[in-house]
mmCIF file of C-alpha atoms in Angstrom:
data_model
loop_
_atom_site.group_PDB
_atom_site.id
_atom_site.type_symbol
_atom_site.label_atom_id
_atom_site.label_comp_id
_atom_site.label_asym_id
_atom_site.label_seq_id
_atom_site.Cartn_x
_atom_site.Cartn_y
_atom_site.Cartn_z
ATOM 1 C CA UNK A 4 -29.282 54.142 47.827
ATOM 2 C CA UNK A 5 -32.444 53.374 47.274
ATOM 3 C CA UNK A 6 -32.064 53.100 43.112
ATOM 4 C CA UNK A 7 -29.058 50.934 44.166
ATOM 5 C CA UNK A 8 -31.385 48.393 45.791
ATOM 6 C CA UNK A 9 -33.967 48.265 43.153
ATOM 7 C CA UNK A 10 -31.273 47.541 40.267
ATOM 8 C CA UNK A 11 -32.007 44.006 38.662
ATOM 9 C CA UNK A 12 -29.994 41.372 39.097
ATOM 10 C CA UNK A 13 -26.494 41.430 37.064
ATOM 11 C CA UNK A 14 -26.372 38.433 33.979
ATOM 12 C CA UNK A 15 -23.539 37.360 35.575
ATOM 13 C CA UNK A 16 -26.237 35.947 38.682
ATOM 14 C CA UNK A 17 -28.002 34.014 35.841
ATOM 15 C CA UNK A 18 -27.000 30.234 35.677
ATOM 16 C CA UNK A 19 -25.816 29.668 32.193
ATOM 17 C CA UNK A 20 -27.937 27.229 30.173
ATOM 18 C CA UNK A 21 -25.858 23.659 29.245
ATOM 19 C CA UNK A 22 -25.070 23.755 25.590
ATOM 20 C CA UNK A 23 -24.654 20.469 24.079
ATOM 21 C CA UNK A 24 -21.675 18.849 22.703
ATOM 22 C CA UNK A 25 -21.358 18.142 19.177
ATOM 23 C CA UNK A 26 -19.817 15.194 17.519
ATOM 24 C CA UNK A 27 -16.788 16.527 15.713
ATOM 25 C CA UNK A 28 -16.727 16.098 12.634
ATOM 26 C CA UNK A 29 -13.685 14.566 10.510
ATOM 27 C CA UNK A 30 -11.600 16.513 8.017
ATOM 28 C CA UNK A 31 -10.948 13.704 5.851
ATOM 29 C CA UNK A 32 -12.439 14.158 2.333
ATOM 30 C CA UNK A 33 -11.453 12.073 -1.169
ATOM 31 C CA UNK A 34 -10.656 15.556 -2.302
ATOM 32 C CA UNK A 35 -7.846 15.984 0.715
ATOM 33 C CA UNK A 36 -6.252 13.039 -0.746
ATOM 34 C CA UNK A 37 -6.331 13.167 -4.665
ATOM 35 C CA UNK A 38 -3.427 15.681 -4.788
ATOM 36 C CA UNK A 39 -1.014 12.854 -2.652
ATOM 37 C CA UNK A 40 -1.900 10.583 -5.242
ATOM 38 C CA UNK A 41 1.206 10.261 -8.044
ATOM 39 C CA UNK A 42 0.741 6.242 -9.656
ATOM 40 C CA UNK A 43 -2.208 3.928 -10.340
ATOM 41 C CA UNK A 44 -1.667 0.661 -9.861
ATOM 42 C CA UNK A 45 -0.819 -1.769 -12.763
ATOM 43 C CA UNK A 46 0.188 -5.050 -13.625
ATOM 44 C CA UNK A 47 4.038 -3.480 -13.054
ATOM 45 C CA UNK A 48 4.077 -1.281 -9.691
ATOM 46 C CA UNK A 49 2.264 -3.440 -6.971
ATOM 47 C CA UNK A 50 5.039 -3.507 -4.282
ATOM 48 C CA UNK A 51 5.239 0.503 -4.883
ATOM 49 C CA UNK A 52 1.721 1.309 -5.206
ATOM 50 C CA UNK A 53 1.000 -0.711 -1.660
ATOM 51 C CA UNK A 54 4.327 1.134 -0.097
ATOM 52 C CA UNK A 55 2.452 4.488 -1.490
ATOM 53 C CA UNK A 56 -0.588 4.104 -0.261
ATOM 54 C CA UNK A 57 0.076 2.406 2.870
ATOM 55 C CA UNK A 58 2.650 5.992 3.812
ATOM 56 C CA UNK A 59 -0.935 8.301 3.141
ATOM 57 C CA UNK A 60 -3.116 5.721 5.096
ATOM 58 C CA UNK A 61 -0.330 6.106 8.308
ATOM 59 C CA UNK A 62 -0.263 10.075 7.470
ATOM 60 C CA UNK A 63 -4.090 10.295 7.900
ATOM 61 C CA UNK A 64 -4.405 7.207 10.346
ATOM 62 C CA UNK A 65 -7.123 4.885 8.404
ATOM 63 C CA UNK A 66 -5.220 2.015 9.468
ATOM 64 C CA UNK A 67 -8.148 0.607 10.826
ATOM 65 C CA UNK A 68 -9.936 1.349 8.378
ATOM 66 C CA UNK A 69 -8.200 -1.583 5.863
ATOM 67 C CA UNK A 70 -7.098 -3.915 8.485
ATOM 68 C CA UNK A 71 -9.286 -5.547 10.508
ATOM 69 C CA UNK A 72 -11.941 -2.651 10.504
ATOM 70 C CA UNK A 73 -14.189 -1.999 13.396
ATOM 71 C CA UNK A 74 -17.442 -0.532 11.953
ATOM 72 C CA UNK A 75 -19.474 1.181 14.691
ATOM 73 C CA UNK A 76 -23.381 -0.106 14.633
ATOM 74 C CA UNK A 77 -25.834 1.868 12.481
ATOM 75 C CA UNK A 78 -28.355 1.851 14.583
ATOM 76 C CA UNK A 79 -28.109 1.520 18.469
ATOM 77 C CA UNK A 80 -31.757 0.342 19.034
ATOM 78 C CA UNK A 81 -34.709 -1.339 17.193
ATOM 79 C CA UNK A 82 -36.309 2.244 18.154
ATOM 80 C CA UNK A 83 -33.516 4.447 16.025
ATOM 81 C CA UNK A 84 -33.604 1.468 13.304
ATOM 82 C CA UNK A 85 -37.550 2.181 12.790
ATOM 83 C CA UNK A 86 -37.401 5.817 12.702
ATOM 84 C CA UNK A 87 -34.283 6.188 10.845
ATOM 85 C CA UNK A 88 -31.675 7.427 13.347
ATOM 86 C CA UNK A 89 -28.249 6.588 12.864
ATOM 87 C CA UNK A 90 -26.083 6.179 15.162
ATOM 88 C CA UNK A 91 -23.172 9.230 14.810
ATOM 89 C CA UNK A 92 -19.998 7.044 15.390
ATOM 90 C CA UNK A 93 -21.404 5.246 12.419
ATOM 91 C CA UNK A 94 -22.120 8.532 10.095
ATOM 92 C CA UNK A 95 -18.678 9.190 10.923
ATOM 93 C CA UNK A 96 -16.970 6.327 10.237
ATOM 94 C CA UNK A 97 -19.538 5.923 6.873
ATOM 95 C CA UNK A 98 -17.829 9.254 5.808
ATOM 96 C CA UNK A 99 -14.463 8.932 6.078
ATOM 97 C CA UNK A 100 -14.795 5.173 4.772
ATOM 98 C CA UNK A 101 -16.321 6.878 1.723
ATOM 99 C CA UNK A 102 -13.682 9.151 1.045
ATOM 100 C CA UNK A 103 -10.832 6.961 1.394
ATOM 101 C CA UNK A 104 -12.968 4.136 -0.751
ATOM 102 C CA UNK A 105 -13.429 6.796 -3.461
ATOM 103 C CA UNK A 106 -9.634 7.745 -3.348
ATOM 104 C CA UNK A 107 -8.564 3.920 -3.207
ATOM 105 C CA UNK A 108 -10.583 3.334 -6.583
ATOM 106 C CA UNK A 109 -8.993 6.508 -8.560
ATOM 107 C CA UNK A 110 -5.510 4.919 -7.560
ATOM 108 C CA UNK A 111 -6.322 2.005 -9.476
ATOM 109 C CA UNK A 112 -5.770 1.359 -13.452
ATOM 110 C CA UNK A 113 -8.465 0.978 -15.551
ATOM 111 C CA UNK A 114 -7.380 -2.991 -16.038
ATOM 112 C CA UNK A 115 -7.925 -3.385 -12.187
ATOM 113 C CA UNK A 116 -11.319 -2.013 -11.839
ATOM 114 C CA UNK A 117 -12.968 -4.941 -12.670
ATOM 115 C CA UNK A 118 -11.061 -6.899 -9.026
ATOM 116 C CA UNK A 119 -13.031 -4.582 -7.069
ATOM 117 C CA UNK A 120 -16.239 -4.328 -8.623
ATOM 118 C CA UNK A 121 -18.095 -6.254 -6.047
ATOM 119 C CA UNK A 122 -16.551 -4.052 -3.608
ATOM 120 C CA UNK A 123 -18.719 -1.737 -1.236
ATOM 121 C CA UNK A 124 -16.098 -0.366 1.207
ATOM 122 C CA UNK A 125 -12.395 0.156 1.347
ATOM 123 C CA UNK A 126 -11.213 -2.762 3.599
ATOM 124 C CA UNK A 127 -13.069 -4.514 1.005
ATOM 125 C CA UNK A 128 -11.023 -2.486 -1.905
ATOM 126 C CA UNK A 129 -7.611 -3.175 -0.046
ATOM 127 C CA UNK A 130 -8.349 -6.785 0.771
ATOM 128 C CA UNK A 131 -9.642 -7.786 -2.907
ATOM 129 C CA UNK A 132 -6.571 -6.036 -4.402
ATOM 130 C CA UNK A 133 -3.608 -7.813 -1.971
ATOM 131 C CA UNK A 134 -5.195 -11.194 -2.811
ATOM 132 C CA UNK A 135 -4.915 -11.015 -6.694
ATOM 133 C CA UNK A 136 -1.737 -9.477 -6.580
ATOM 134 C CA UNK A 137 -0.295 -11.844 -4.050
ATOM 135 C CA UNK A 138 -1.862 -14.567 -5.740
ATOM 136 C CA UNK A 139 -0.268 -13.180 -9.149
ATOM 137 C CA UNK A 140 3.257 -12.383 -7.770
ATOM 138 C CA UNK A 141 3.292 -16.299 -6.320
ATOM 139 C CA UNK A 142 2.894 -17.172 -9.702
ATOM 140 C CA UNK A 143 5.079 -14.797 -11.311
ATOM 141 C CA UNK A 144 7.579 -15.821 -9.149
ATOM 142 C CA UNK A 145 7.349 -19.872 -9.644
ATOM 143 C CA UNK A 146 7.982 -19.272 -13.277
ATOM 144 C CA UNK A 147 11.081 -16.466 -12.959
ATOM 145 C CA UNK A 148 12.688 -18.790 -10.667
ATOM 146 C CA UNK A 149 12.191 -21.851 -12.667
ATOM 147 C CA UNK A 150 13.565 -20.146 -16.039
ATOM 148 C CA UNK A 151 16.489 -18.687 -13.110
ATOM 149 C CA UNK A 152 17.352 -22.525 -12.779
ATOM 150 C CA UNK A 153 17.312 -23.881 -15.771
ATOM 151 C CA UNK A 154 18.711 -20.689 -18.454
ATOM 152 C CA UNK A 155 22.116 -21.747 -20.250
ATOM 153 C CA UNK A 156 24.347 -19.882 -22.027
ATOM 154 C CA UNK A 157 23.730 -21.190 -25.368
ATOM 155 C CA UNK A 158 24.944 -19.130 -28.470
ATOM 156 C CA UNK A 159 23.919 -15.826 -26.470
ATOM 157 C CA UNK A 160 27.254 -13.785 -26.026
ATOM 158 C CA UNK A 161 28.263 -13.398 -22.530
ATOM 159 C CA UNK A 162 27.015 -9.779 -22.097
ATOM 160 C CA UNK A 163 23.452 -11.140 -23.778
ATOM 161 C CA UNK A 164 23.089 -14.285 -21.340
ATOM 162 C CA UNK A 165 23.865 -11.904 -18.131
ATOM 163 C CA UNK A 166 21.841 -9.139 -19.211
ATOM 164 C CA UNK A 167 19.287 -11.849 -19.477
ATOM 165 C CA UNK A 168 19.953 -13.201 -15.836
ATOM 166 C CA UNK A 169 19.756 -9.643 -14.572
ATOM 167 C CA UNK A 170 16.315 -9.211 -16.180
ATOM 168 C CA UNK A 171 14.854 -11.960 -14.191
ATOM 169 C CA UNK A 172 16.572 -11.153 -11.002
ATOM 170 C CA UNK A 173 15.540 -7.499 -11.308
ATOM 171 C CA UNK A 174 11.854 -8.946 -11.828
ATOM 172 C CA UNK A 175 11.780 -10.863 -9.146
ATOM 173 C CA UNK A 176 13.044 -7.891 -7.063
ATOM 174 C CA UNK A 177 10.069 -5.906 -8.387
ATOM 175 C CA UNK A 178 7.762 -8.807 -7.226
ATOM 176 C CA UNK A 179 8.339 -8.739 -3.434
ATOM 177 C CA UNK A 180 11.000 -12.095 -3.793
ATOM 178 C CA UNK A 181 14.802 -11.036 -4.408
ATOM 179 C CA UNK A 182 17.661 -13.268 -5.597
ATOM 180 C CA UNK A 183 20.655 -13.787 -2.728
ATOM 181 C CA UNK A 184 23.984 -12.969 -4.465
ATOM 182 C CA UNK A 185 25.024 -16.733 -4.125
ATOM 183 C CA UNK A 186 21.942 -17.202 -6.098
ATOM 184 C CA UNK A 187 22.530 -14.948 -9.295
ATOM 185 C CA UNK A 188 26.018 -16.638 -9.322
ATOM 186 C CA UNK A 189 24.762 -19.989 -9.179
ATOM 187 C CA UNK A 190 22.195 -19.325 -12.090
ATOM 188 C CA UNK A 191 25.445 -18.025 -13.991
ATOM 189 C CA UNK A 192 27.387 -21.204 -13.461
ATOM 190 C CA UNK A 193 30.732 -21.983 -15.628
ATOM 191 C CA UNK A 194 30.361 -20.331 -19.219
ATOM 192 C CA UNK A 195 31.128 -16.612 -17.798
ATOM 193 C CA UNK A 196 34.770 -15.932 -16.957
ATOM 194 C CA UNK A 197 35.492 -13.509 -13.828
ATOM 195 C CA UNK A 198 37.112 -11.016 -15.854
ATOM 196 C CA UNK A 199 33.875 -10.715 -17.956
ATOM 197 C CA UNK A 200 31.977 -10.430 -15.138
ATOM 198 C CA UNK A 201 33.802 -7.813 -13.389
ATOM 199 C CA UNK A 202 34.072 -6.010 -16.739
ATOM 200 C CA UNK A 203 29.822 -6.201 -17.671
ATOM 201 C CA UNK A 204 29.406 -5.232 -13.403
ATOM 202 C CA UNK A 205 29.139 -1.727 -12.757
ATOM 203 C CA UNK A 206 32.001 -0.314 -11.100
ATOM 204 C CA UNK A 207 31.852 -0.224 -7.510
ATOM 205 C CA UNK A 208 28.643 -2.267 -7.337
ATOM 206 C CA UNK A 209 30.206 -5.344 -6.117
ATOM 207 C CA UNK A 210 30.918 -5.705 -2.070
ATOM 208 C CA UNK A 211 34.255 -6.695 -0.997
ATOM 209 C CA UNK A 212 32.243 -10.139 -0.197
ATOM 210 C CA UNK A 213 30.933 -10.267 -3.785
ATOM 211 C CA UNK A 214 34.641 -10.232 -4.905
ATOM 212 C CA UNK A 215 35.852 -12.955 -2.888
ATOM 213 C CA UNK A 216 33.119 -15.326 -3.955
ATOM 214 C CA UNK A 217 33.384 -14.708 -7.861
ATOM 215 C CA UNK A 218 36.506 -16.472 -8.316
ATOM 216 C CA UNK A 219 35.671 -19.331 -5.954
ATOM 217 C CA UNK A 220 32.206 -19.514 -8.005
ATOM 218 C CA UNK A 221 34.203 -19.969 -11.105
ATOM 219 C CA UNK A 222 37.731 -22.252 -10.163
#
């Protein structure tokens, strides 16, 4: 009985001492995204580069990193400024930013490097690359459209002058600005008969509303 008295205290008597939390860390790396990457963008592929990338941004959720980013301070005091302490929603938000500015730069061409030289971070990247396409595709567009209007038949065979009309309405597609049926027709005008449309038109590609309209585009 005695011994029984005496025995220390159990460890399970001992207060346990408060372990800190630690910041978790993210799991994004540039590395975690190079295998998802399958174009660069060009001069050619804008519209399916930015549908690309945008899907792997909404996979990993770095939305807010490109639009309207919210960068955490770096420092939370003139005291952690002076000795160097960053804040840790910043070194977290300064890594992931990194890796997803690193990936955003090896999905771009060689030719579009120099549009985001300046660049420093990836809303910067994104922003710096919509504007020159944008501004490029507004341009694109005012000249397809104007050569839409004004094309004529000429001495081009029938099957030459469409296959020209579908060239520019397929590039205007490509641009973000497509062509309404009544449109294409309209750019066609008088010199191409029905039956030589229906006959250059793939079969089945036409809508039952697409057939009615021909003919009246061409009495």
């Amino acid at each position: 009985m005695a011994d029984e008295a005496s025995a220390p205290a159990t460890a399970a008597a001992t207060p346990a001492t408060p372990v800190p939390l630690a910041v978790a860390q993210p799991q994004l790396s540039s590395t975690s995204l190079v295998h998802k990457l399958i174009l660069k963008l060009d001069d050619s592929n804008f519209l399916s580069w930015k549908q690309h990338v945008e899907g792997i941004v909404r996979t990993h959720r770095l939305q807010s990193f490109l639009a309207h980013p919210e960068i955490p301070p770096r420092w939370l005091s003139e005291d952690d400024r002076v000795n160097a302490v960053e804040n840790p929603a910043y070194q977290i938000w300064e890594q992931q930013d990194s890796a997803l500015f690193t990936w955003l730069l090896s999905s771009l061409s060689p030719s579009v490097l120099p549009t985001v030289v300046n660049c420093t971070q990836s809303w910067q990247i994104w922003e710096a690359v919509l504007d020159f396409f944008q501004a490029q595709s507004l341009a694109q567009s005012t000249q397809l459209r104007s050569e839409l209007r004004s094309i004529t038949k000429g001495s081009k065979t029938s099957s030459e002058f469409l296959k020209r009309i579908k060239s520019i309405v397929n590039a205007l597609v490509s641009i973000g600005d497509p062509v309404t049926y009544r449109e294409h027709l309209v750019s066609i005008g008088d010199p191409v008969t029905y039956r030589e449309l229906q006959q250059i038109s793939a079969p089945g590609s036409l809508t039952l509303e697409q057939h009615i309209m021909l003919p009246m585009m061409h009495l």
